[in-house]
Coordinates of N, CA and C in Angstrom, one line a residue:
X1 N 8.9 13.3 11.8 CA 9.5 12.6 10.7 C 10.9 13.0 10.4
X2 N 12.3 12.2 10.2 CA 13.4 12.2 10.1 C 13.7 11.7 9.0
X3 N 13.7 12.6 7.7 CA 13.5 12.2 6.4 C 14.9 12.9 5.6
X4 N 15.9 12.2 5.0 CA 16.9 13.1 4.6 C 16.2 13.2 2.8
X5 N 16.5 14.6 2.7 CA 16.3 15.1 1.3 C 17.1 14.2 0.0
X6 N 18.1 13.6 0.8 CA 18.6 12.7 -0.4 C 18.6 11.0 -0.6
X7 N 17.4 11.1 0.5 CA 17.0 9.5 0.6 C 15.4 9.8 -0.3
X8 N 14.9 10.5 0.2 CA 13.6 10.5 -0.2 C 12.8 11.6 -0.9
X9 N 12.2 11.4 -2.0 CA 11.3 12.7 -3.2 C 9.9 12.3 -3.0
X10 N 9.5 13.2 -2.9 CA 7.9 13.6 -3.2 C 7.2 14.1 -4.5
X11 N 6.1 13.9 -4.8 CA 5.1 13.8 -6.0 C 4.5 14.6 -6.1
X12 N 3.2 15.7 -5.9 CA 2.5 16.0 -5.9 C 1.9 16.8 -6.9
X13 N 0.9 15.8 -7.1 CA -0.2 15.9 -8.1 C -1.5 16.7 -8.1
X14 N -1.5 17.8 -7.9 CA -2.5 18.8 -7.5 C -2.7 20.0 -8.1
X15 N -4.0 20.2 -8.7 CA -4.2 21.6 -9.7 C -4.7 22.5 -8.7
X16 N -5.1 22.5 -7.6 CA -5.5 23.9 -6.5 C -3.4 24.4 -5.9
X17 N -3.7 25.0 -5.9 CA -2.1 25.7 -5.8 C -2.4 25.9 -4.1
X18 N -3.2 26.3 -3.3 CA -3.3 26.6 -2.0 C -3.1 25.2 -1.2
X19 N -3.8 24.0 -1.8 CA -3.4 23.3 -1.9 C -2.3 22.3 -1.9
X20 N -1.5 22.4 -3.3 CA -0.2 21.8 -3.6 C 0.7 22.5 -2.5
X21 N 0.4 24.0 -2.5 CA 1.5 24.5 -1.6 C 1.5 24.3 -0.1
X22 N 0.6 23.7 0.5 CA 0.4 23.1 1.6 C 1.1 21.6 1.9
X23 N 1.0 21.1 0.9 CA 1.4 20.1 1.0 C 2.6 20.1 0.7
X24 N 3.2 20.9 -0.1 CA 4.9 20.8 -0.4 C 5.4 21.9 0.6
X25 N 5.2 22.4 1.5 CA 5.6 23.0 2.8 C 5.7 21.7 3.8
X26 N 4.4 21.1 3.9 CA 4.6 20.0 4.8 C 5.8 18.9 4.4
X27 N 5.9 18.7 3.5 CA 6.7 17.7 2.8 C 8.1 18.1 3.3
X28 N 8.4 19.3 2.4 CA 9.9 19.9 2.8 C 10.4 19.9 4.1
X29 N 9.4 20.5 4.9 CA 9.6 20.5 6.3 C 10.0 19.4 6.9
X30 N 9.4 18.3 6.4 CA 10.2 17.1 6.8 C 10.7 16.3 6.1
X31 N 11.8 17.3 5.4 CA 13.0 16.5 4.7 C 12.7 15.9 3.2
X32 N 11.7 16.4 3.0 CA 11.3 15.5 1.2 C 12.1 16.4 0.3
X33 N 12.4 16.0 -1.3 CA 12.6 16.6 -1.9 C 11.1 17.0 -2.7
X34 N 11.0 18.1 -3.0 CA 9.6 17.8 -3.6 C 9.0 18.2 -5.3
X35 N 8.5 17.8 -5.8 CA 8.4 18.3 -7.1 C 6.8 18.0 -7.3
X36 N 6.3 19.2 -8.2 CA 5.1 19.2 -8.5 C 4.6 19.3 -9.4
X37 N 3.4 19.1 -9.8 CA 2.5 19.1 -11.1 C 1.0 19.5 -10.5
X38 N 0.6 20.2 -12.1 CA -0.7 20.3 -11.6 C -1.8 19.9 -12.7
X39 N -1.5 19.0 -13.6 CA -1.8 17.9 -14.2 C -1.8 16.6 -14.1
X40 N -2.5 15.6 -14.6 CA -2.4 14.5 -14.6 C -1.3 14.2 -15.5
X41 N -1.3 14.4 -16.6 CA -0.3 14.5 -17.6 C 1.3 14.7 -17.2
X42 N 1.0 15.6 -16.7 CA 2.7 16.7 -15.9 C 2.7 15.4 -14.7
X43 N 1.8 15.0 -14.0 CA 2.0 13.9 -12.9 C 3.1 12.8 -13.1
X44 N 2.4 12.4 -14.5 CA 3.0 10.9 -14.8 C 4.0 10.9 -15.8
X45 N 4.3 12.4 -16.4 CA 5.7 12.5 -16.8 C 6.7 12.5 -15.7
X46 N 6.5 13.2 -14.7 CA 7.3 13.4 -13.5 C 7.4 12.2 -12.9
X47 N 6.2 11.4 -12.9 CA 6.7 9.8 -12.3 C 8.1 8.9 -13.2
X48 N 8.0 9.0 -14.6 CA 9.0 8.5 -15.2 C 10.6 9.0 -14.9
X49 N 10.8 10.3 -15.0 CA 11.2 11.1 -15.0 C 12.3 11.1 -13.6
X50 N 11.5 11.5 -12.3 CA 11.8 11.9 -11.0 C 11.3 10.1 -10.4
X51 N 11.3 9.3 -10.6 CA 11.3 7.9 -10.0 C 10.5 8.1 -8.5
X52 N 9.8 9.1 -7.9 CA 9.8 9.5 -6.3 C 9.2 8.6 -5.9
X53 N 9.9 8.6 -4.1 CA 9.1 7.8 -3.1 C 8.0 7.7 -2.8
X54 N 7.3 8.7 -3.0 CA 5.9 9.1 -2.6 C 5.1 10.0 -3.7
X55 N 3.9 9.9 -3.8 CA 3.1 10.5 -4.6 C 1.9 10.6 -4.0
X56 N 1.6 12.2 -4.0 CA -0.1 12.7 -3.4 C -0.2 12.8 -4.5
X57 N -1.6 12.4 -5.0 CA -2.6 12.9 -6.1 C -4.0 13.0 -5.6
X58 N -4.1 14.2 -5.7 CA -5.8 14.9 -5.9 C -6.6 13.9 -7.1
X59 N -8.1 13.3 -6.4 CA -8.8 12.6 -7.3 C -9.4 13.3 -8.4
X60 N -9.5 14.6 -8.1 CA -10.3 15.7 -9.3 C -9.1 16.3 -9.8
X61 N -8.8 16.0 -10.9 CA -7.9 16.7 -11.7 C -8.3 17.6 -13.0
X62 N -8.0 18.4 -13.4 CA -8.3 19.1 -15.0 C -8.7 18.2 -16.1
X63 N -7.5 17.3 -16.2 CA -7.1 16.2 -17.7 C -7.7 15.3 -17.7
X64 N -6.6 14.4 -16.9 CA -7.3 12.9 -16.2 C -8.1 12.9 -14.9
X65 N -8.5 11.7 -14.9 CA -9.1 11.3 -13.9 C -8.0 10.7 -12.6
X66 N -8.2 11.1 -11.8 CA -7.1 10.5 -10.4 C -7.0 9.5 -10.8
X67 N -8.2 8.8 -10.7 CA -8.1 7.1 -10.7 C -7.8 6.7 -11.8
X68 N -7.8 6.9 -12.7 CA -7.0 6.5 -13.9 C -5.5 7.0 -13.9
X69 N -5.1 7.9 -13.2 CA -3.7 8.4 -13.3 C -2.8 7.7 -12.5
X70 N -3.7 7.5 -11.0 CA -3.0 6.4 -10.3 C -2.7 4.8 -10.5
X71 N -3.8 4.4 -11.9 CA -3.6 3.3 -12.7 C -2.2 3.2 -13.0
X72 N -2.1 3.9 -14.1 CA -1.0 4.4 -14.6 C 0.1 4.6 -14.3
X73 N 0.2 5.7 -12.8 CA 1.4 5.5 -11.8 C 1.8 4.1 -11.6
X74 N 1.2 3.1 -10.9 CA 1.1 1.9 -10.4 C 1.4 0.8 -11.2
X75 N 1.2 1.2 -12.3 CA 1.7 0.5 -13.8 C 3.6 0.6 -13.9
X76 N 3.7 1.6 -13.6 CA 5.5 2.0 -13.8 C 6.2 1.9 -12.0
X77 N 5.8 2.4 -11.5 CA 6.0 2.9 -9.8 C 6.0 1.9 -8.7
X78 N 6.1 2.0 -7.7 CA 5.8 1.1 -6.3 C 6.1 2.2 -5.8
X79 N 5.6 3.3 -5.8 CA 5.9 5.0 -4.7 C 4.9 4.3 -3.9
X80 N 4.4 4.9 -2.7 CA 3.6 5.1 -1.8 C 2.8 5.9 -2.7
X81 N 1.5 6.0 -2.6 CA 0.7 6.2 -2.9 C -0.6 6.8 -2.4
X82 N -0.8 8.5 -1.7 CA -1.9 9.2 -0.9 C -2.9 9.7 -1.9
X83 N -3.9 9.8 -2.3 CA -5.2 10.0 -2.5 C -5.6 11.4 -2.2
X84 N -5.8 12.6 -2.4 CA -6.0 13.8 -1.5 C -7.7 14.0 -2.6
X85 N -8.4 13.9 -1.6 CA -9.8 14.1 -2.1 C -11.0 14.6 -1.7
X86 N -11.9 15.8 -2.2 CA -12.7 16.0 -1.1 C -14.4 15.1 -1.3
X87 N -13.6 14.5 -2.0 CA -14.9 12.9 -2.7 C -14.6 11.8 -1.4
X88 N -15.5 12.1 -0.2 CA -15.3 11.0 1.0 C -16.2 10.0 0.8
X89 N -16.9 9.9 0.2 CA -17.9 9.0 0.5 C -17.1 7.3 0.0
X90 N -17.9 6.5 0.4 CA -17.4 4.9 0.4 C -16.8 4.6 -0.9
X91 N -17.6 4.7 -2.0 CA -17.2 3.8 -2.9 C -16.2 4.8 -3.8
X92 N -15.8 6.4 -3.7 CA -15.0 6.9 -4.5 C -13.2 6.4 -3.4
X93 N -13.5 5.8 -1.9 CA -12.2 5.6 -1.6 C -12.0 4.3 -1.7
X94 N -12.8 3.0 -2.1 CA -13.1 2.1 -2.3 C -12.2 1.9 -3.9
X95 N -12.3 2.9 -4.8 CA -12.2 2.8 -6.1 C -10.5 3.1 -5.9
X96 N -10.4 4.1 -5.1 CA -8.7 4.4 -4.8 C -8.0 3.5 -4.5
X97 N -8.5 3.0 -3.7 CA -7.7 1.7 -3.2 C -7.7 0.7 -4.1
X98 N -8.4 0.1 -4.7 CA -8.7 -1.1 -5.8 C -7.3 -1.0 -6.5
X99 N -7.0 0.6 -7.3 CA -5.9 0.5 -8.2 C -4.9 0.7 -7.4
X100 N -4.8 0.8 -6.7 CA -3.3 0.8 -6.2 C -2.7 1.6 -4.9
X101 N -3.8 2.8 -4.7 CA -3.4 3.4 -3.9 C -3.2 3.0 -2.5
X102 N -2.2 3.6 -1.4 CA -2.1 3.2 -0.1 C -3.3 3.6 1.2
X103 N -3.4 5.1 0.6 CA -4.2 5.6 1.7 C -5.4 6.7 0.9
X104 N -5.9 7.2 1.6 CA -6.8 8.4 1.0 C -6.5 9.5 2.4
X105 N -6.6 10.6 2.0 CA -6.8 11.9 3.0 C -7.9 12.9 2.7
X106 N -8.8 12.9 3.4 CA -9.6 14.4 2.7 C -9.2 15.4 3.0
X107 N -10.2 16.1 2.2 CA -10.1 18.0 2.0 C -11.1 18.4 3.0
X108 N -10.8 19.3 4.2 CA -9.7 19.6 4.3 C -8.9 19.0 5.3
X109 N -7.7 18.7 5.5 CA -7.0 18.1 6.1 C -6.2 18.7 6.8
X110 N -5.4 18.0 8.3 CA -4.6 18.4 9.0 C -2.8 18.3 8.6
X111 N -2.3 19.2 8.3 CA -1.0 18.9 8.1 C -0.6 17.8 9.1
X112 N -0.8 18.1 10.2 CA 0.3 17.4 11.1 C -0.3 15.8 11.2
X113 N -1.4 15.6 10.5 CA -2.2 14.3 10.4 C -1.7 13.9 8.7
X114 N -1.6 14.5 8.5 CA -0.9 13.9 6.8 C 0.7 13.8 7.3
X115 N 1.1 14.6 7.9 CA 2.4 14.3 8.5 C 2.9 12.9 9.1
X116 N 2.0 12.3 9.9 CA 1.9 11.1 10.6 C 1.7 10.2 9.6
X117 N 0.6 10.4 9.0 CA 0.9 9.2 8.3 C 1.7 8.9 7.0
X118 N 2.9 9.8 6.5 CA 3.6 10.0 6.0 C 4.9 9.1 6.4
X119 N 4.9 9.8 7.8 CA 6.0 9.0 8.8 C 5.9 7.7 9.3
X120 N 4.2 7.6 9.6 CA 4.0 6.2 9.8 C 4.4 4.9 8.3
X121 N 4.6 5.3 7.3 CA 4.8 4.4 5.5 C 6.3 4.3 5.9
X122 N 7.2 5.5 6.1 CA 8.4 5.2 5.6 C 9.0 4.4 6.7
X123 N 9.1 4.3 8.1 CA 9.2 3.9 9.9 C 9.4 2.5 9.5
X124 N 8.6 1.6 8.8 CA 9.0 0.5 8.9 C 9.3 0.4 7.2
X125 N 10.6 -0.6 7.1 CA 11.3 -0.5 5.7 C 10.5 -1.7 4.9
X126 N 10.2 -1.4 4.0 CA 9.2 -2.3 3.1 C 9.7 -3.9 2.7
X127 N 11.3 -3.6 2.9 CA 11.7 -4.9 2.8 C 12.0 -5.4 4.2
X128 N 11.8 -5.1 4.8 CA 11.8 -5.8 6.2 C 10.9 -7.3 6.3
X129 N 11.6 -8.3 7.2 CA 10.9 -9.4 7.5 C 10.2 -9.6 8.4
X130 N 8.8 -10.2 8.7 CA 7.8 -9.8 10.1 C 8.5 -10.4 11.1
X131 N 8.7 -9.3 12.0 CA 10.1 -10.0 12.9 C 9.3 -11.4 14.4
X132 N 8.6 -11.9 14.0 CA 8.0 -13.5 14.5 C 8.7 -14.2 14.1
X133 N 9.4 -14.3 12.6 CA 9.8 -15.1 11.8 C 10.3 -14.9 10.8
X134 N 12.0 -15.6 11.1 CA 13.1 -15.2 10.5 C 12.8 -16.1 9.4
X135 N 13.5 -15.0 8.1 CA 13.2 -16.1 6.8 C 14.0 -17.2 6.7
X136 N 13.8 -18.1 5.9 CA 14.6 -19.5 6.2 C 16.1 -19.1 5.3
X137 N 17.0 -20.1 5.4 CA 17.8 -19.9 4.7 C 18.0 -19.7 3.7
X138 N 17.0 -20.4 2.3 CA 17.2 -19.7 1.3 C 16.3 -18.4 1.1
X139 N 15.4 -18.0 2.1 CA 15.2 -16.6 1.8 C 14.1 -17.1 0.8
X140 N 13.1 -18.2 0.8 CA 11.7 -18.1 0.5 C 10.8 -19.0 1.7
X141 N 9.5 -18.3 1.0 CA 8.4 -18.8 1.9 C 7.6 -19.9 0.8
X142 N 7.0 -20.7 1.7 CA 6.1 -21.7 0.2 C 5.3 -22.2 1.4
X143 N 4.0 -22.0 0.2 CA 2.4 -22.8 0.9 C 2.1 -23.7 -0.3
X144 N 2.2 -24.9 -0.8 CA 1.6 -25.6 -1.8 C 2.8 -25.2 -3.1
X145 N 1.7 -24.4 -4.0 CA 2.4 -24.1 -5.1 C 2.7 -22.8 -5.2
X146 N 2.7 -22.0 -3.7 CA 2.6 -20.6 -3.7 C 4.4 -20.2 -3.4
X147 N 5.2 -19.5 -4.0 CA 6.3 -19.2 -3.3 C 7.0 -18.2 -3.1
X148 N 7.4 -17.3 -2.0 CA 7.7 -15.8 -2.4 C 9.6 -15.5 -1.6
X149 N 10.1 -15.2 -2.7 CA 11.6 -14.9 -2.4 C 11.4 -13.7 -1.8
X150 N 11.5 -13.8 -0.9 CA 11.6 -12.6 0.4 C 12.4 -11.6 0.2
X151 N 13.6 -11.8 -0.1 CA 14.6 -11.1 -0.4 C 14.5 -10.3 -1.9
X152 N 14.0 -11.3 -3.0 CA 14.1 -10.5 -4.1 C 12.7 -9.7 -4.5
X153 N 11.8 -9.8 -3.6 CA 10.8 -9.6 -3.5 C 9.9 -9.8 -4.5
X154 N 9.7 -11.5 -5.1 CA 9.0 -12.0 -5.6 C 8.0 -12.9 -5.5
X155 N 7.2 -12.9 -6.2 CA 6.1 -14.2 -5.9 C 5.7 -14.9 -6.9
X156 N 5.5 -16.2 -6.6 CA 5.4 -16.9 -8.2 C 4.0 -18.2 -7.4
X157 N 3.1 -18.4 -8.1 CA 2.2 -19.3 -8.4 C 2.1 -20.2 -9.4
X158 N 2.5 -21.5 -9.0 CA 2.6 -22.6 -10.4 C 3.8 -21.9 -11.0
X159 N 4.6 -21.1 -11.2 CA 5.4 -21.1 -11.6 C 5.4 -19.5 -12.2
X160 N 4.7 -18.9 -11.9 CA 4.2 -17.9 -12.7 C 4.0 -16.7 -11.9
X161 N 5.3 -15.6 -12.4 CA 5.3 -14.5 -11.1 C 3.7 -13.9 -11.5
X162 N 4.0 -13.4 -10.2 CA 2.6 -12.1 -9.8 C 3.0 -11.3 -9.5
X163 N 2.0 -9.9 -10.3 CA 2.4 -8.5 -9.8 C 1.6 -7.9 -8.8
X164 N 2.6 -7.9 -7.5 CA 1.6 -7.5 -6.5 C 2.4 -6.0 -6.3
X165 N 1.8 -5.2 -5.4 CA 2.0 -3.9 -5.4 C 2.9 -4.3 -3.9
X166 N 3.2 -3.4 -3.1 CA 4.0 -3.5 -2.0 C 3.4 -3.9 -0.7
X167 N 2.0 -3.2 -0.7 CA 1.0 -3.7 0.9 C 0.6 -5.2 0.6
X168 N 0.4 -5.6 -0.6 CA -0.2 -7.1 -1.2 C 0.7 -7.9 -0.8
X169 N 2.5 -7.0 -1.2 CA 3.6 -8.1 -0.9 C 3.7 -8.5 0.7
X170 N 3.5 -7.3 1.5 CA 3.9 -7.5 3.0 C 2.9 -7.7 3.3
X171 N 1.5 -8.1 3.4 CA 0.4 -8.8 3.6 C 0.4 -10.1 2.9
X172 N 1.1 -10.5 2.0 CA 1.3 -11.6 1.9 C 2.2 -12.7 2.4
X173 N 3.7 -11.6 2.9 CA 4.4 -12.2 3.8 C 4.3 -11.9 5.0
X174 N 3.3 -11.7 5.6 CA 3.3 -11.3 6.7 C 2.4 -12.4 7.4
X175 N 1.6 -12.9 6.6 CA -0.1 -14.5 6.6 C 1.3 -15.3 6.7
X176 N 2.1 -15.6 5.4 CA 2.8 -16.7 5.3 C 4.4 -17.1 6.4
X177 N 4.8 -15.7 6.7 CA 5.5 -15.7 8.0 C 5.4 -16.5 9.0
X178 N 4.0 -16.0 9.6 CA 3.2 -16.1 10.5 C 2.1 -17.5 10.3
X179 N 1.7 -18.2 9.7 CA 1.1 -19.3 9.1 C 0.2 -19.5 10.4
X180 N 0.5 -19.8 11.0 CA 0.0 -20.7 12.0 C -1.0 -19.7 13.1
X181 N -1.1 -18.2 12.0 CA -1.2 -17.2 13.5 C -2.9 -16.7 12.7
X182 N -3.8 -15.9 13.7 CA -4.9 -15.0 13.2 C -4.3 -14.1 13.3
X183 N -4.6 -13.3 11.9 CA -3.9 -11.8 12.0 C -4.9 -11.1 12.0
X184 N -5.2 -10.0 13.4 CA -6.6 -9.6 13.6 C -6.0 -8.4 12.6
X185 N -7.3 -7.3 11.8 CA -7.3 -6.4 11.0 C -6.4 -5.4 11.7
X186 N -6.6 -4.8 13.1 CA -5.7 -4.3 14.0 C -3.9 -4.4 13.7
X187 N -3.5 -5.2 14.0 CA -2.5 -6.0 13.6 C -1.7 -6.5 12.6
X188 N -2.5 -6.4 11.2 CA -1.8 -6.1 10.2 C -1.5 -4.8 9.8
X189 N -2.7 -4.1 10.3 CA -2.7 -2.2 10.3 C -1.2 -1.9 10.7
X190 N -0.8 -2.5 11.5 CA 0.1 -2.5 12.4 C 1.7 -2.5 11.6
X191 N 1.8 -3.8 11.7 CA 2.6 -4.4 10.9 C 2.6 -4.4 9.7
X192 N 2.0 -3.9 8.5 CA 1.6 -3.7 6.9 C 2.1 -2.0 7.2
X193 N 1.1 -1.9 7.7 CA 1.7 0.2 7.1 C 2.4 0.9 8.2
X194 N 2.3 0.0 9.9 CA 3.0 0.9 10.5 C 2.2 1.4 11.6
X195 N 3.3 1.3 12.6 CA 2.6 2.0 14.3 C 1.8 3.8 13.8
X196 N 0.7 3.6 14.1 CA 0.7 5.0 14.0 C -0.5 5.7 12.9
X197 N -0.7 5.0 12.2 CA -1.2 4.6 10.9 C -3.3 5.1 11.2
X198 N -3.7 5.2 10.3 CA -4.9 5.2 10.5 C -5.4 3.9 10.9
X199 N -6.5 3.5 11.5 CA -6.8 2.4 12.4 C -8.6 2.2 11.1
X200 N -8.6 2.5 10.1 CA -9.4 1.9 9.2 C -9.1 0.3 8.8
X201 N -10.0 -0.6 8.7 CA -10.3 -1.4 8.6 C -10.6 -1.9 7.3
X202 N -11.0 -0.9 6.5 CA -11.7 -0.8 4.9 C -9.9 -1.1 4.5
X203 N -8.8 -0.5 5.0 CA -7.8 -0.7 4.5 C -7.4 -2.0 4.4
X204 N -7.4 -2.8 5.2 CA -6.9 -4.0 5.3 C -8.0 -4.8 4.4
X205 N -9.0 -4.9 4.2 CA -9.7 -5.4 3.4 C -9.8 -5.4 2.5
X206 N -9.9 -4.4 1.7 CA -9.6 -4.1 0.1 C -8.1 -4.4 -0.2
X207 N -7.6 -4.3 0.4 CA -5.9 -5.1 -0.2 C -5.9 -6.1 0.3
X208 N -6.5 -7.1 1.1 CA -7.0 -8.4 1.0 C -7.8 -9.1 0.1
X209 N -8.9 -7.8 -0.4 CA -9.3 -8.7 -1.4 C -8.7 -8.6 -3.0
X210 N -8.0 -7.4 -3.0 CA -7.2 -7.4 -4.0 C -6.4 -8.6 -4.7
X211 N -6.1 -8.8 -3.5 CA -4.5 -10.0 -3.0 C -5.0 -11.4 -3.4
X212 N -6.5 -11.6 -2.7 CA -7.0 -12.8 -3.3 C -7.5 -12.9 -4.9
X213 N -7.8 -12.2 -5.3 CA -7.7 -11.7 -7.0 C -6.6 -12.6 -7.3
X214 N -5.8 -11.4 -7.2 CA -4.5 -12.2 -7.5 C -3.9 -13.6 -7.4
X215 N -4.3 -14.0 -6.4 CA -4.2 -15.2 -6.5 C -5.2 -16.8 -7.2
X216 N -5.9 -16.0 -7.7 CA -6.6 -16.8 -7.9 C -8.1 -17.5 -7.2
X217 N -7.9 -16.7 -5.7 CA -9.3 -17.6 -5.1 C -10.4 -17.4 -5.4
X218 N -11.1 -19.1 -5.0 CA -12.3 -18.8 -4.7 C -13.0 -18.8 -3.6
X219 N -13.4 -17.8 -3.5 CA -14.1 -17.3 -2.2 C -14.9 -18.2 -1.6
X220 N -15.6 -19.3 -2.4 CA -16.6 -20.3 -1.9 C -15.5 -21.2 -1.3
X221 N -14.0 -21.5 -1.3 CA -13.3 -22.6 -1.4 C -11.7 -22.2 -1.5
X222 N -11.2 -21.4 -0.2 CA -10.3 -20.5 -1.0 C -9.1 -21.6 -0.5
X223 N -7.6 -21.4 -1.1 CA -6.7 -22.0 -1.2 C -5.8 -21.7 -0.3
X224 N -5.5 -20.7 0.2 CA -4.9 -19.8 0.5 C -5.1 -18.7 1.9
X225 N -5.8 -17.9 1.6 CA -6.3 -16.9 3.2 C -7.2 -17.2 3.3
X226 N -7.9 -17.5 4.4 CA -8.9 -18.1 5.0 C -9.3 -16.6 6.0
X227 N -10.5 -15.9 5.9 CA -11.4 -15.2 7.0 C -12.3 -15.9 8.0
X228 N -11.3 -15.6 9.0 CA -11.9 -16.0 10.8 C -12.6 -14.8 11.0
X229 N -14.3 -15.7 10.4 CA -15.3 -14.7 10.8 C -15.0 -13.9 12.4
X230 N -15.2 -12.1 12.7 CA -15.2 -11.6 13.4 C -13.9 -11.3 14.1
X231 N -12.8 -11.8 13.6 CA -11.6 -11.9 14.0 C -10.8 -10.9 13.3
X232 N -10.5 -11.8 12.0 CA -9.4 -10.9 10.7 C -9.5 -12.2 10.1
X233 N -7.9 -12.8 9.3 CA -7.4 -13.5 8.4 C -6.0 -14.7 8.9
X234 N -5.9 -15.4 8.2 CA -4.6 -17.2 8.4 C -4.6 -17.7 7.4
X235 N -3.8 -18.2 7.1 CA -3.5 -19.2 6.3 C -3.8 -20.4 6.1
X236 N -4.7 -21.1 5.1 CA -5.3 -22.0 4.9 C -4.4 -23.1 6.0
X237 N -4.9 -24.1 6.2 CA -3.9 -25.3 6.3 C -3.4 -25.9 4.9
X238 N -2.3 -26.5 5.0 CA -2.1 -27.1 4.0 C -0.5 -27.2 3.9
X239 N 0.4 -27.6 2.6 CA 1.9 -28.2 2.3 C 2.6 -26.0 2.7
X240 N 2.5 -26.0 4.1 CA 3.3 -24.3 4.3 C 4.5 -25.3 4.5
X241 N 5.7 -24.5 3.6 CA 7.4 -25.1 4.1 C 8.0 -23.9 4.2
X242 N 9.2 -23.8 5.1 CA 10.4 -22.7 5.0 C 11.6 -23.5 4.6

């Protein structure tokens, strides 16, 4: 990871100190700035505060609850967002993901595998365009009544912005880019978070289905992303313009 100390700050949200300090060794070592808490409380003052790129939070905290802290983060923030938990089972990473989070890691974990996928978030720049498909000249995409300024990184439906988080945004420009294409789960893994990345599947799905929330579908009749049973995801047919 080639991280300069004054591009990029780190979060970390962890009351085990053997812990925290593991992680802010790994961090430093590649170039984070890093600042810590060992509160939920002390977390999301430090989010206002220190604005950072990234934020690990431990799901078992003293105060708050992870998953309500990372509400909260996700409310003010677009950090990247790790999960450090020794709660593996489905539906506690299931719950991470819903609010906002990017990834989950368990306890106990490999530095040099928290390393990777560290390196694998920052590697491709968030604002980047899915390079299939150069944005049009004015720098939006539009399906029907759906429209997203690529550049200012917005999205509006009927007229009416949507708050998507950053994977929702590049998963949504990445369908609408690409229109015409199946984006197998593989492949947005790929392109959404990055060569290198964990090769989970549950990822791409829950911020899929997040995304359709957001938009409004109905799943019996959707408008928008269409699932190619056994495949992945495309874009409905319908009024796509550049």
């Amino acid at each position: 990871m080639s991280v300069s100390p004054s591009q990029r700050s780190a979060l970390i949200v962890e009351d085990d100190p053997d812990i925290r300090e593991l992680l802010a060794t790994t961090l430093r070592m590649n170039g984070f700035r890093v600042i810590e808490a060992s509160t939920g409380l002390d977390g999301l003052a430090a989010v206002k505060e220190h604005r950072p790129d990234l934020i690990t939070l431990d799901l078992n905290l003293p105060d708050l609850d992870g998953v309500e802290v990372c509400r909260q983060c996700r409310a003010v923030s677009d950090a990247y967002i790790v999960m450090v938990t020794a709660r593996q089972d489905e539906i506690d990473r299931l719950i991470g993901l819903e609010i906002g989070a990017d990834d989950f890691i368990g306890k106990p974990f490999s530095p040099r595998e928290f390393a990777a996928r560290v390196s694998a978030m920052f590697r491709r720049p968030r604002t980047a365009v899915p390079q299939q498909v150069e944005a049009p000249g004015d720098g939006l995409l539009r399906h029907e009544d759906l429209t997203m300024d690529v550049e200012g990184r917005t999205v509006t439906l009927g007229g009416r912005e949507l708050a998507l988080t950053r994977i929702e945004f590049d998963l949504l420009e990445t369908l609408l880019a690409g229109a015409q294409r199946v984006w197998t789960r593989e492949a947005l893994l790929d392109r959404v978070w990055g060569d290198g990345w964990s090769q989970d599947h549950h990822l791409v799905e829950v911020h899929i289905r997040n995304l359709r929330k957001k938009l409004g579908e109905d799943m019996a009749n959707p408008r928008f992303i269409r699932t190619v049973r056994g495949v992945g995801y495309r874009m409905m047919p319908g009024d796509a313009r550049r």
